Backbone as a printed PyTorch tensor [residue, N CA C, xyz], in Angstrom:
tensor([[[ 55.3960, -21.5730,  18.6080],
         [ 55.7880, -20.2250,  18.1980],
         [ 54.7510, -19.2400,  18.7280]],

        [[ 55.2010, -18.1680,  19.3490],
         [ 54.2820, -17.1970,  19.9450],
         [ 53.8390, -16.1950,  18.8860]],

        [[ 52.4930, -15.9480,  18.8340],
         [ 51.9480, -14.9650,  17.8900],
         [ 51.9680, -13.5740,  18.5030]],

        [[ 52.1240, -12.6420,  17.6350],
         [ 52.0730, -11.2490,  18.0740],
         [ 50.6170, -10.8080,  18.0480]],

        [[ 49.9580, -10.8980,  19.2090],
         [ 48.5180, -10.5870,  19.2550],
         [ 48.2450,  -9.1440,  18.8960]],

        [[ 49.1880,  -8.2510,  19.2160],
         [ 48.9870,  -6.8410,  18.8820],
         [ 48.9730,  -6.6170,  17.3990]],

        [[ 49.9150,  -7.2530,  16.6950],
         [ 49.9750,  -7.0960,  15.2360],
         [ 48.7530,  -7.6800,  14.5740]],

        [[ 48.3240,  -8.8750,  15.1060],
         [ 47.1420,  -9.5140,  14.5270],
         [ 45.9070,  -8.6590,  14.7250]],

        [[ 45.7960,  -8.0410,  15.9220],
         [ 44.6430,  -7.1810,  16.1750],
         [ 44.6420,  -5.9750,  15.2720]],

        [[ 45.8570,  -5.4150,  15.0320],
         [ 45.9560,  -4.2550,  14.1510],
         [ 45.5610,  -4.6180,  12.7370]],

        [[ 45.9920,  -5.8600,  12.3210],
         [ 45.6650,  -6.3000,  10.9680],
         [ 44.1590,  -6.4690,  10.8010]],

        [[ 43.5350,  -7.1110,  11.8270],
         [ 42.0960,  -7.2920,  11.7580],
         [ 41.3680,  -5.9420,  11.7500]],

        [[ 41.8730,  -5.0350,  12.5380],
         [ 41.2720,  -3.7060,  12.5900],
         [ 41.3550,  -3.0200,  11.2310]],

        [[ 42.5200,  -3.2010,  10.5750],
         [ 42.7040,  -2.5830,   9.2620],
         [ 41.7610,  -3.1640,   8.2320]],

        [[ 41.6010,  -4.5150,   8.2800],
         [ 40.6850,  -5.1550,   7.3290],
         [ 39.2550,  -4.6990,   7.5920]],

        [[ 38.8730,  -4.6750,   8.8770],
         [ 37.5240,  -4.2550,   9.2200],
         [ 37.2580,  -2.8220,   8.8180]],

        [[ 38.2590,  -1.9820,   9.0410],
         [ 38.0870,  -0.5790,   8.6720],
         [ 37.9570,  -0.4200,   7.1690]],

        [[ 38.7620,  -1.2140,   6.4230],
         [ 38.6830,  -1.1510,   4.9580],
         [ 37.3120,  -1.5520,   4.4480]],

        [[ 36.7650,  -2.6330,   5.0780],
         [ 35.4330,  -3.0690,   4.6660],
         [ 34.3810,  -2.0130,   4.9960]],

        [[ 34.5390,  -1.4130,   6.1570],
         [ 33.5910,  -0.3750,   6.5510],
         [ 33.6410,   0.8000,   5.5930]],

        [[ 34.8530,   1.2280,   5.2230],
         [ 34.9840,   2.3470,   4.2890],
         [ 34.4080,   1.9960,   2.9310]],

        [[ 34.6360,   0.7320,   2.4890],
         [ 34.0840,   0.2960,   1.2160],
         [ 32.5650,   0.3520,   1.2570]],

        [[ 31.9860,  -0.0810,   2.3990],
         [ 30.5430,  -0.0180,   2.5480],
         [ 30.0210,   1.4020,   2.4800]],

        [[ 30.7400,   2.3430,   3.0900],
         [ 30.3430,   3.7480,   3.0550],
         [ 30.3720,   4.2860,   1.6440]],

        [[ 31.4590,   3.9620,   0.9070],
         [ 31.5780,   4.4370,  -0.4750],
         [ 30.4450,   3.8870,  -1.3470]],

        [[ 30.1340,   2.5730,  -1.1630],
         [ 29.0560,   1.9650,  -1.9500],
         [ 27.7170,   2.6140,  -1.6240]],

        [[ 27.4920,   2.8620,  -0.3230],
         [ 26.2390,   3.4960,   0.0840],
         [ 26.1190,   4.8900,  -0.5080]],

        [[ 27.2170,   5.6530,  -0.4990],
         [ 27.1920,   7.0000,  -1.0710],
         [ 26.9470,   6.9560,  -2.5670]],

        [[ 27.5790,   5.9700,  -3.2290],
         [ 27.3910,   5.8540,  -4.6810],
         [ 25.9490,   5.5330,  -5.0170]],

        [[ 25.3530,   4.5950,  -4.2500],
         [ 23.9570,   4.2340,  -4.4990],
         [ 23.0300,   5.3980,  -4.1880]],

        [[ 23.3350,   6.1150,  -3.1240],
         [ 22.5210,   7.2790,  -2.7820],
         [ 22.6050,   8.3330,  -3.8630]],

        [[ 23.8040,   8.5010,  -4.4260],
         [ 23.9660,   9.4710,  -5.5030],
         [ 23.1530,   9.0950,  -6.7150]],

        [[ 23.1260,   7.7970,  -7.0330],
         [ 22.3370,   7.3380,  -8.1770],
         [ 20.8510,   7.5220,  -7.9040]],

        [[ 20.4260,   7.2050,  -6.6730],
         [ 19.0110,   7.2760,  -6.3430],
         [ 18.5110,   8.7140,  -6.3140]],

        [[ 19.3710,   9.6540,  -5.9650],
         [ 18.9380,  11.0310,  -5.8220],
         [ 19.1860,  11.8730,  -7.0720]],

        [[ 19.6410,  11.2400,  -8.1500],
         [ 19.8600,  11.9890,  -9.3890],
         [ 18.5370,  12.5950,  -9.8500]],

        [[ 18.4870,  13.8940, -10.0920],
         [ 17.2120,  14.5410, -10.4390],
         [ 16.6760,  14.0640, -11.7810]],

        [[ 15.3630,  13.8850, -11.8460],
         [ 14.7070,  13.5080, -13.0960],
         [ 14.4760,  14.7750, -13.9140]],

        [[ 14.8530,  14.7900, -15.1860],
         [ 14.6020,  15.9730, -16.0210],
         [ 13.1230,  16.3420, -16.0180]],

        [[ 12.8370,  17.6090, -15.7880],
         [ 11.4660,  18.0930, -15.6510],
         [ 11.1120,  19.0070, -16.8220]],

        [[  9.9150,  18.8170, -17.3550],
         [  9.4810,  19.5570, -18.5330],
         [  8.1710,  20.2860, -18.2520]],

        [[  7.9410,  21.3480, -19.0140],
         [  6.7510,  22.1780, -18.8450],
         [  5.9600,  22.2100, -20.1450]],

        [[  4.7160,  22.6300, -20.0550],
         [  3.9000,  22.8920, -21.2340],
         [  3.8210,  24.3920, -21.4600]],

        [[  3.6510,  24.7890, -22.7050],
         [  3.4990,  26.2020, -23.0340],
         [  2.0470,  26.4900, -23.3750]],

        [[  1.7160,  27.7610, -23.4630],
         [  0.3760,  28.1850, -23.8730],
         [  0.4650,  28.8000, -25.2640]],

        [[ -0.4750,  28.4940, -26.1500],
         [ -0.4240,  29.0600, -27.5030],
         [ -0.5750,  30.5690, -27.4900]],

        [[  0.0920,  31.2060, -28.4360],
         [  0.0630,  32.6700, -28.5190],
         [ -0.3290,  33.1850, -29.9000]],

        [[ -0.2590,  32.3540, -30.9210],
         [ -0.4470,  32.8380, -32.2840],
         [ -1.8860,  32.9250, -32.7200]],

        [[ -2.7050,  33.6640, -31.9810],
         [ -4.1090,  33.8230, -32.3430],
         [ -4.2420,  34.9510, -33.3600]],

        [[ -4.8940,  34.6450, -34.4840],
         [ -5.0560,  35.6510, -35.5360],
         [ -6.0010,  36.7520, -35.0860]],

        [[ -7.1400,  36.3650, -34.4960],
         [ -8.1220,  37.3380, -34.0060],
         [ -8.0170,  37.4150, -32.4990]],

        [[ -8.0150,  38.6350, -31.9650],
         [ -7.8510,  38.8080, -30.5280],
         [ -9.1470,  39.2140, -29.8330]],

        [[-10.2480,  38.9070, -30.4550],
         [-11.5240,  39.1720, -29.8100],
         [-11.8250,  38.1290, -28.7530]],

        [[-12.6250,  38.4760, -27.7730],
         [-12.9740,  37.5520, -26.7100],
         [-14.4760,  37.4120, -26.5790]],

        [[-14.8810,  36.5250, -25.6590],
         [-16.2900,  36.3630, -25.3920],
         [-16.8360,  37.5610, -24.6310]],

        [[-18.1540,  37.6010, -24.5020],
         [-18.7990,  38.7430, -23.8530],
         [-18.8970,  38.5870, -22.3390]],

        [[-18.6380,  37.3880, -21.8170],
         [-18.8200,  37.1610, -20.3940],
         [-17.5210,  36.8440, -19.6840]],

        [[-17.6400,  36.6810, -18.3640],
         [-16.5070,  36.2560, -17.5620],
         [-16.4890,  34.7300, -17.5250]],

        [[-15.3130,  34.1670, -17.7090],
         [-15.1650,  32.7190, -17.8190],
         [-14.3430,  32.1740, -16.6570]],

        [[-14.8400,  31.0950, -16.0610],
         [-14.1040,  30.3880, -15.0110],
         [-13.6790,  29.0290, -15.5490]],

        [[-12.3760,  28.7570, -15.4870],
         [-11.8180,  27.4990, -15.9860],
         [-11.5930,  26.5620, -14.8080]],

        [[-12.3630,  25.4980, -14.7680],
         [-12.2760,  24.5150, -13.6840],
         [-11.0920,  23.5810, -13.9450]],

        [[-10.4950,  23.0570, -12.8750],
         [ -9.4270,  22.0750, -13.0330],
         [ -9.9490,  20.8850, -13.8260]],

        [[ -9.2950,  20.4880, -14.8970],
         [ -9.7780,  19.3550, -15.6960],
         [ -9.8440,  18.0640, -14.8760]],

        [[-10.6880,  17.1590, -15.3170],
         [-10.7340,  15.8230, -14.7410],
         [ -9.9290,  14.8790, -15.6320]],

        [[ -9.4640,  13.7980, -15.0340],
         [ -8.6860,  12.8010, -15.7840],
         [ -8.5900,  11.5380, -14.9570]],

        [[ -8.3920,  10.4180, -15.6100],
         [ -8.1430,   9.1720, -14.9000],
         [ -6.8290,   9.2790, -14.1260]],

        [[ -6.7250,   8.4840, -13.0600],
         [ -5.5350,   8.5340, -12.2060],
         [ -4.2570,   8.2520, -12.9870]],

        [[ -4.3420,   7.4210, -14.0110],
         [ -3.1520,   7.0730, -14.7890],
         [ -2.5880,   8.2930, -15.5080]],

        [[ -3.4360,   9.2890, -15.7910],
         [ -2.9950,  10.5120, -16.4660],
         [ -2.6910,  11.6450, -15.4960]],

        [[ -3.4070,  11.6700, -14.3710],
         [ -3.3290,  12.8160, -13.4760],
         [ -2.1500,  12.7000, -12.5040]],

        [[ -0.9540,  12.8750, -13.0250],
         [  0.2600,  12.8560, -12.2110],
         [  1.3430,  13.6190, -12.9520]],

        [[  2.5320,  13.6650, -12.3610],
         [  3.6620,  14.2970, -13.0360],
         [  4.2910,  13.3700, -14.0730]],

        [[  3.9200,  12.0980, -14.0670],
         [  4.5210,  11.1250, -14.9760],
         [  4.0100,  11.3040, -16.3980]],

        [[  4.8460,  10.9670, -17.3630],
         [  4.5100,  11.1150, -18.7800],
         [  4.1410,   9.7460, -19.3340]],

        [[  2.9150,   9.6380, -19.8100],
         [  2.3510,   8.3540, -20.2180],
         [  2.8820,   7.9130, -21.5740]],

        [[  3.1830,   6.6150, -21.6680],
         [  3.5560,   5.9820, -22.9360],
         [  2.7180,   4.7180, -23.0870]],

        [[  2.0800,   4.5650, -24.2500],
         [  1.2980,   3.3610, -24.5360],
         [  1.9880,   2.5930, -25.6600]],

        [[  2.8370,   1.6010, -25.3040],
         [  3.5550,   0.8480, -26.3440],
         [  2.6370,  -0.0260, -27.1870]],

        [[  1.5360,  -0.4830, -26.5940],
         [  0.5080,  -1.2360, -27.3100],
         [ -0.8470,  -0.7880, -26.7760]],

        [[ -1.9310,  -0.9640, -27.5530],
         [ -3.2490,  -0.5590, -27.0760],
         [ -3.6080,  -1.2290, -25.7500]],

        [[ -3.9960,  -0.4270, -24.7680],
         [ -4.3790,  -0.9610, -23.4700],
         [ -3.2460,  -1.1190, -22.4820]],

        [[ -2.0030,  -0.9710, -22.9200],
         [ -0.8540,  -1.0790, -22.0160],
         [ -0.3070,   0.3140, -21.7290]],

        [[ -0.0990,   0.5990, -20.4540],
         [  0.3610,   1.9310, -20.0530],
         [  1.6720,   1.8180, -19.2890]],

        [[  2.6660,   2.5910, -19.7190],
         [  3.9280,   2.7110, -19.0010],
         [  4.2330,   4.2100, -18.8700]],

        [[  5.3720,   4.5180, -18.2730],
         [  5.7660,   5.9140, -18.1160],
         [  7.2120,   6.1050, -18.5730]],

        [[  7.5060,   7.3020, -19.0510],
         [  8.8860,   7.6330, -19.3830],
         [  9.7170,   7.6550, -18.1030]],

        [[ 10.7900,   6.8780, -18.0340],
         [ 11.5610,   6.8250, -16.7890],
         [ 12.4540,   8.0410, -16.5770]],

        [[ 12.8030,   8.7480, -17.6580],
         [ 13.7910,   9.8200, -17.5500],
         [ 13.1860,  11.2030, -17.7510]],

        [[ 11.8790,  11.3380, -17.5070],
         [ 11.2340,  12.6370, -17.7110],
         [  9.9800,  12.7260, -16.8600]],

        [[  9.6150,  13.9660, -16.5040],
         [  8.3850,  14.2070, -15.7610],
         [  7.9000,  15.6230, -16.0370]],

        [[  6.5830,  15.8600, -15.7810],
         [  6.0300,  17.1890, -15.9080],
         [  6.3730,  18.0210, -14.6770]],

        [[  6.2660,  19.3310, -14.7970],
         [  6.5940,  20.2300, -13.6950],
         [  5.4980,  20.2820, -12.6380]],

        [[  4.3160,  19.7120, -12.9370],
         [  3.2020,  19.6900, -11.9910],
         [  2.2770,  18.5500, -12.4200]],

        [[  1.2650,  18.2760, -11.6110],
         [  0.2690,  17.3000, -12.0360],
         [ -0.3500,  17.7690, -13.3480]],

        [[ -0.6290,  16.8340, -14.2180],
         [ -1.0730,  17.1910, -15.5670],
         [ -2.3170,  18.0680, -15.5510]],

        [[ -3.3060,  17.7510, -14.7080],
         [ -4.5420,  18.5370, -14.7150],
         [ -4.2970,  19.9730, -14.2420]],

        [[ -3.4500,  20.1490, -13.2350],
         [ -3.1320,  21.5040, -12.7680],
         [ -2.3700,  22.2760, -13.8350]],

        [[ -1.4690,  21.5840, -14.5090],
         [ -0.6780,  22.2080, -15.5680],
         [ -1.5670,  22.6310, -16.7270]],

        [[ -2.5010,  21.7780, -17.1120],
         [ -3.4090,  22.1050, -18.2140],
         [ -4.3460,  23.2530, -17.8540]],

        [[ -4.8180,  23.3010, -16.6200],
         [ -5.6690,  24.4120, -16.2090],
         [ -4.9200,  25.7390, -16.3370]],

        [[ -3.6660,  25.7670, -15.8570],
         [ -2.8690,  26.9970, -15.9200],
         [ -2.6210,  27.4170, -17.3590]],

        [[ -2.2860,  26.4800, -18.2340],
         [ -1.9870,  26.8240, -19.6230],
         [ -3.2570,  27.1940, -20.3930]],

        [[ -4.3900,  26.6150, -20.0260],
         [ -5.6540,  26.9930, -20.6690],
         [ -6.0140,  28.4380, -20.3280]],

        [[ -5.8570,  28.8110, -19.0720],
         [ -6.1220,  30.1950, -18.6600],
         [ -5.1850,  31.1460, -19.3930]],

        [[ -3.9210,  30.7930, -19.4900],
         [ -2.9610,  31.6350, -20.2110],
         [ -3.3350,  31.7570, -21.6820]],

        [[ -3.8180,  30.6530, -22.2660],
         [ -4.2190,  30.6900, -23.6700],
         [ -5.3730,  31.6590, -23.8820]],

        [[ -6.3590,  31.6480, -22.9820],
         [ -7.4630,  32.6100, -23.0790],
         [ -6.9530,  34.0360, -22.9210]],

        [[ -6.0470,  34.2370, -21.9950],
         [ -5.4810,  35.5770, -21.8100],
         [ -4.7130,  36.0270, -23.0480]],

        [[ -4.0270,  35.0980, -23.7050],
         [ -3.2750,  35.4430, -24.9200],
         [ -4.1800,  35.7560, -26.0950]],

        [[ -5.4290,  35.3000, -26.0310],
         [ -6.3300,  35.4830, -27.1690],
         [ -7.2200,  36.7030, -27.0400]],

        [[ -7.2540,  37.3200, -25.8760],
         [ -8.2100,  38.4010, -25.6470],
         [ -7.5750,  39.5490, -24.8860]],

        [[ -7.8080,  40.7670, -25.3500],
         [ -7.3020,  41.9340, -24.6340],
         [ -8.0190,  42.1230, -23.2920]],

        [[ -9.2490,  41.6450, -23.2300],
         [-10.0330,  41.8410, -22.0090],
         [ -9.5740,  40.9240, -20.8770]],

        [[ -9.1230,  39.7310, -21.2200],
         [ -8.5690,  38.7820, -20.2510],
         [ -9.5350,  38.5190, -19.0980]],

        [[-10.7940,  38.3100, -19.4440],
         [-11.8050,  38.0820, -18.4160],
         [-11.9330,  36.5830, -18.1450]],

        [[-10.8860,  36.0200, -17.6140],
         [-10.8570,  34.5910, -17.3280],
         [-10.1890,  34.3790, -15.9800]],

        [[-10.7000,  33.4040, -15.2240],
         [-10.1860,  33.1480, -13.8830],
         [-10.3700,  31.6670, -13.5680]],

        [[ -9.9610,  31.2990, -12.3620],
         [-10.1460,  29.9430, -11.8820],
         [-11.0200,  29.9810, -10.6300]],

        [[-11.6550,  28.8790, -10.2390],
         [-12.4430,  28.8690,  -9.0090],
         [-11.5750,  29.3010,  -7.8210]],

        [[-12.1330,  30.1180,  -6.9560],
         [-11.3820,  30.5860,  -5.8100],
         [-10.7550,  31.9430,  -6.0060]],

        [[-10.8500,  32.4900,  -7.2250],
         [-10.2940,  33.8200,  -7.4900],
         [-11.2500,  34.9440,  -7.0800]],

        [[-12.4230,  34.5750,  -6.5660],
         [-13.3860,  35.5940,  -6.1680],
         [-14.1830,  36.1570,  -7.3200]],

        [[-14.1900,  35.4490,  -8.4540],
         [-14.9030,  35.9110,  -9.6520],
         [-16.1980,  35.1160,  -9.8100]],

        [[-17.2810,  35.8200, -10.0390],
         [-18.5460,  35.1750, -10.3630],
         [-18.6420,  35.0840, -11.8760]],

        [[-18.3790,  33.9310, -12.3930],
         [-18.3100,  33.7790, -13.8380],
         [-19.6800,  33.6870, -14.4840]],

        [[-19.7600,  34.1800, -15.7050],
         [-20.9680,  34.0000, -16.5100],
         [-20.9860,  32.6160, -17.1400]],

        [[-19.7900,  32.1160, -17.3880],
         [-19.6440,  30.7960, -17.9970],
         [-18.5850,  30.0040, -17.2370]],

        [[-18.7430,  28.6980, -17.2980],
         [-17.7670,  27.7960, -16.6920],
         [-17.3070,  26.7960, -17.7390]],

        [[-15.9960,  26.6140, -17.8100],
         [-15.4360,  25.6540, -18.7570],
         [-15.0110,  24.3910, -18.0050]],

        [[-15.6510,  23.2770, -18.3490],
         [-15.2950,  21.9720, -17.7950],
         [-14.5490,  21.1710, -18.8570]],

        [[-13.4420,  20.5650, -18.4740],
         [-12.6590,  19.7560, -19.4120],
         [-12.3760,  18.3840, -18.8220]],

        [[-12.3670,  17.3850, -19.6710],
         [-11.9860,  16.0310, -19.2760],
         [-10.8720,  15.5630, -20.2030]],

        [[ -9.7400,  15.1950, -19.6380],
         [ -8.5810,  14.7640, -20.4270],
         [ -8.7620,  13.2860, -20.7660]],

        [[ -9.0110,  13.0030, -22.0140],
         [ -9.2150,  11.6200, -22.4480],
         [ -7.9000,  10.9410, -22.7970]],

        [[ -6.9850,  11.7090, -23.3290],
         [ -5.6870,  11.1540, -23.7090],
         [ -4.6420,  12.2550, -23.6470]],

        [[ -3.4700,  11.9140, -23.1120],
         [ -2.3660,  12.8690, -23.0920],
         [ -1.0770,  12.0780, -22.8900]],

        [[ -0.5240,  11.6100, -24.0020],
         [  0.6890,  10.8070, -23.8940],
         [  1.1970,  10.3450, -25.2450]],

        [[  2.1820,   9.4840, -25.1910],
         [  2.8020,   8.9340, -26.4030],
         [  2.1610,   7.5920, -26.7250]],

        [[  1.7210,   7.4450, -27.9780],
         [  1.1090,   6.1870, -28.4100],
         [  1.8970,   5.6050, -29.5790]],

        [[  2.2100,   4.3130, -29.4570],
         [  2.8780,   3.5880, -30.5450],
         [  1.7850,   2.9020, -31.3590]],

        [[  1.5610,   3.4010, -32.5620],
         [  0.5040,   2.9030, -33.4360],
         [  1.1160,   2.1920, -34.6420]],

        [[  0.3330,   1.3860, -35.3590],
         [  0.8690,   0.6990, -36.5370],
         [  1.4780,   1.6530, -37.5670]],

        [[  0.9270,   2.8530, -37.6700],
         [  1.4280,   3.8210, -38.6610],
         [  2.5520,   4.6960, -38.1280]],

        [[  2.9240,   4.5240, -36.8640],
         [  4.0260,   5.3050, -36.3120],
         [  3.8040,   5.6440, -34.8480]],

        [[  4.7240,   6.4110, -34.2960],
         [  4.6450,   6.8370, -32.9000],
         [  4.2280,   8.3030, -32.8500]],

        [[  3.2190,   8.5930, -32.0120],
         [  2.6440,   9.9360, -31.9860],
         [  2.4190,  10.4250, -30.5530]],

        [[  2.5000,  11.7370, -30.4050],
         [  2.0120,  12.3990, -29.2000],
         [  0.5310,  12.6710, -29.4210]],

        [[ -0.3150,  12.1350, -28.5560],
         [ -1.7650,  12.2330, -28.7460],
         [ -2.3860,  12.9860, -27.5740]],

        [[ -3.1380,  14.0200, -27.8970],
         [ -3.8590,  14.8010, -26.8850],
         [ -5.3250,  14.8590, -27.2980]],

        [[ -6.1990,  14.4890, -26.3710],
         [ -7.6390,  14.5530, -26.6300],
         [ -8.3450,  15.0620, -25.3850]],

        [[ -9.1180,  16.1180, -25.5410],
         [ -9.8120,  16.7540, -24.4270],
         [-11.2690,  16.9720, -24.7910]],

        [[-12.1680,  16.5570, -23.9110],
         [-13.5960,  16.8270, -24.0580],
         [-13.9200,  18.0800, -23.2510]],

        [[-14.6120,  19.0410, -23.8640],
         [-14.8900,  20.3150, -23.2040],
         [-16.3760,  20.6380, -23.2450]],

        [[-16.8500,  21.2290, -22.1520],
         [-18.2390,  21.6940, -22.0630],
         [-18.2360,  23.1350, -21.5530]],

        [[-18.9740,  24.0030, -22.2370],
         [-19.1410,  25.3850, -21.8050],
         [-20.5260,  25.5030, -21.1780]],

        [[-20.5640,  25.8970, -19.8970],
         [-21.8050,  25.9050, -19.1330],
         [-22.1590,  27.3300, -18.7170]],

        [[-23.4240,  27.7190, -18.9130],
         [-23.9190,  29.0040, -18.4210],
         [-24.1990,  28.8470, -16.9330]],

        [[-23.4860,  29.5840, -16.0990],
         [-23.5510,  29.3610, -14.6590],
         [-24.9150,  29.7190, -14.0570]],

        [[-25.6190,  30.6860, -14.6020],
         [-26.9070,  31.0920, -14.0350],
         [-27.9800,  30.0350, -14.2230]],

        [[-27.9290,  29.3490, -15.3580],
         [-28.9590,  28.3480, -15.6580],
         [-28.4590,  26.9160, -15.5070]],

        [[-27.1440,  26.7230, -15.4910],
         [-26.5960,  25.3770, -15.4490],
         [-26.7190,  24.6450, -16.7700]],

        [[-27.0670,  25.3720, -17.8100],
         [-27.2690,  24.7700, -19.1270],
         [-25.9560,  24.6640, -19.8870]],

        [[-25.7710,  23.5390, -20.5690],
         [-24.5940,  23.3670, -21.4240],
         [-24.8100,  24.1710, -22.7020]],

        [[-24.0260,  25.2160, -22.8680],
         [-24.1520,  26.0770, -24.0360],
         [-23.6010,  25.3740, -25.2760]],

        [[-22.4760,  24.7110, -25.1070],
         [-21.8510,  24.0060, -26.2270],
         [-20.9030,  22.9510, -25.6740]],

        [[-20.6910,  21.8990, -26.4450],
         [-19.7800,  20.8230, -26.0490],
         [-19.0530,  20.3110, -27.2880]],

        [[-17.7880,  19.9520, -27.0870],
         [-16.9960,  19.5040, -28.2320],
         [-15.7830,  18.7130, -27.7530]],

        [[-15.3100,  17.8180, -28.5980],
         [-14.0870,  17.0500, -28.3210],
         [-12.9820,  17.5710, -29.2290]],

        [[-11.8490,  17.8810, -28.6430],
         [-10.6950,  18.3960, -29.3770],
         [ -9.5620,  17.3690, -29.3160]],

        [[ -8.9220,  17.1610, -30.4510],
         [ -7.8330,  16.1850, -30.4640],
         [ -6.7590,  16.6070, -31.4600]],

        [[ -5.5520,  16.1610, -31.1910],
         [ -4.4180,  16.4230, -32.0910],
         [ -3.3790,  15.3430, -31.8640]],

        [[ -2.6300,  15.0470, -32.9070],
         [ -1.5120,  14.1200, -32.7450],
         [ -0.3370,  14.6010, -33.5800]],

        [[  0.8480,  14.4740, -32.9980],
         [  2.0820,  14.9700, -33.6150],
         [  3.0860,  13.8210, -33.6480]],

        [[  3.7460,  13.5870, -34.7900],
         [  4.7350,  12.5060, -34.8590],
         [  5.8740,  12.7070, -33.8680]],

        [[  6.3630,  11.6100, -33.3180],
         [  7.4630,  11.6390, -32.3550],
         [  8.6740,  10.9550, -32.9780]],

        [[  9.8100,  11.6550, -32.9770],
         [ 11.0270,  11.0950, -33.5730],
         [ 11.5630,   9.9250, -32.7540]],

        [[ 11.5290,  10.0620, -31.4310],
         [ 12.0030,   8.9950, -30.5510],
         [ 11.3030,   9.1200, -29.2120]],

        [[ 11.1400,   7.9820, -28.5360],
         [ 10.4670,   7.9910, -27.2440],
         [ 11.4950,   8.3420, -26.1670]],

        [[ 11.8600,   9.6040, -26.1280],
         [ 12.8020,  10.1090, -25.1370],
         [ 12.1940,  11.3580, -24.5100]],

        [[ 12.7750,  11.8220, -23.4170],
         [ 12.2070,  12.9420, -22.6900],
         [ 11.9980,  14.1750, -23.5370]],

        [[ 13.0470,  14.6530, -24.1770],
         [ 12.9600,  15.8910, -24.9490],
         [ 12.0450,  15.7480, -26.1570]],

        [[ 12.2160,  14.6770, -26.9090],
         [ 11.4150,  14.4760, -28.1160],
         [  9.9470,  14.2840, -27.7790]],

        [[  9.6520,  13.4880, -26.7620],
         [  8.2680,  13.1910, -26.3920],
         [  7.5620,  14.4300, -25.8580]],

        [[  8.2230,  15.1600, -24.9770],
         [  7.5710,  16.3410, -24.3840],
         [  7.4170,  17.4750, -25.3920]],

        [[  8.3490,  17.5940, -26.3250],
         [  8.2140,  18.6110, -27.3710],
         [  6.9930,  18.3260, -28.2420]],

        [[  6.8230,  17.0620, -28.6290],
         [  5.6700,  16.6830, -29.4510],
         [  4.3630,  16.8380, -28.6790]],

        [[  4.3540,  16.4860, -27.3940],
         [  3.1510,  16.6450, -26.5850],
         [  2.7980,  18.1160, -26.4030]],

        [[  3.7970,  18.9550, -26.2640],
         [  3.5510,  20.3940, -26.1490],
         [  2.9400,  20.9330, -27.4350]],

        [[  3.4240,  20.4800, -28.5790],
         [  2.8670,  20.9280, -29.8570],
         [  1.4200,  20.4640, -30.0110]],

        [[  1.1430,  19.2160, -29.6490],
         [ -0.2280,  18.7050, -29.7370],
         [ -1.1420,  19.4430, -28.7700]],

        [[ -0.6590,  19.7220, -27.5640],
         [ -1.4350,  20.4710, -26.5780],
         [ -1.7490,  21.8760, -27.0800]],

        [[ -0.7770,  22.5200, -27.7060],
         [ -0.9920,  23.8610, -28.2570],
         [ -2.0710,  23.8550, -29.3240]],

        [[ -2.0680,  22.8540, -30.1880],
         [ -3.0930,  22.7590, -31.2310],
         [ -4.4780,  22.6310, -30.6080]],

        [[ -4.5920,  21.7720, -29.6000],
         [ -5.8770,  21.5530, -28.9430],
         [ -6.3460,  22.8170, -28.2270]],

        [[ -5.4680,  23.4500, -27.4710],
         [ -5.8570,  24.6360, -26.7100],
         [ -6.2170,  25.8020, -27.6150]],

        [[ -5.5320,  25.9380, -28.7330],
         [ -5.8510,  27.0340, -29.6530],
         [ -7.2680,  26.8560, -30.2180]],

        [[ -7.5920,  25.6380, -30.6280],
         [ -8.9350,  25.3750, -31.1510],
         [ -9.9820,  25.5070, -30.0590]],

        [[ -9.6490,  25.0510, -28.8590],
         [-10.5910,  25.1220, -27.7440],
         [-10.9140,  26.5690, -27.3830]],

        [[ -9.8990,  27.4120, -27.3330],
         [-10.1060,  28.8210, -26.9910],
         [-10.9600,  29.5160, -28.0540]],

        [[-10.6650,  29.2880, -29.3180],
         [-11.4610,  29.8940, -30.3850],
         [-12.9230,  29.4620, -30.2880]],

        [[-13.1240,  28.1690, -30.0300],
         [-14.4940,  27.6390, -29.8970],
         [-15.2200,  28.2690, -28.7150]],

        [[-14.5800,  28.3160, -27.5600],
         [-15.2240,  28.8440, -26.3570],
         [-15.5100,  30.3360, -26.4930]],

        [[-14.5970,  31.0890, -27.0850],
         [-14.8370,  32.5230, -27.2860],
         [-16.0210,  32.7610, -28.2100]],

        [[-16.1270,  31.9350, -29.2400],
         [-17.2430,  32.0900, -30.1740],
         [-18.5690,  31.6210, -29.6140]],

        [[-18.5220,  30.6630, -28.6660],
         [-19.7650,  30.1000, -28.1060],
         [-20.3870,  30.9710, -27.0310]],

        [[-19.5980,  31.8820, -26.4560],
         [-20.1470,  32.7620, -25.4210],
         [-21.0380,  33.8270, -26.0660]],

        [[-22.2200,  34.0060, -25.4960],
         [-23.1740,  34.9480, -26.0710],
         [-22.8160,  36.3930, -25.8020]]])
């Protein structure tokens, strides 16, 4: 019996084309999943300062230091002591240290009518320099519950003498309802606000 080679070729072509189209659809679907944007969150600067007096000098706020595990856009979660993971469905709008520097400057501006605060590179010769080290900034699962924990070590330095005028560690923790993007970042923002408000009051009072 003679085969119709033309029909067979058309059939093979149709099957091959179908497989090719299926491959394209799968590739597009995977690409769509891979390119889905990660929800991005920001930190705020505290505004509710009772007293609006400021320090007597010009202040330069240096970019905070932090371990590499903290200094990124990723949001840290510690499910057990010593174990570090990240929230998969959330990220900060900038590297944590850059974000904290910006919000610290805004906090000082919100606390003082004089607003004599700047960052290195602004062309300001500061009377004082604020150095900060981020010790903790993330979600911690503790025996007593889950908390947003923020801890920052700060040093106020007189730039003319290089002398440490004052040094202090600031910390706050806020309960977290669930380890999710919105809940975690809201609690971290509240803890950050508590720390920055106390830090600004301390630094303003420590300036001569």
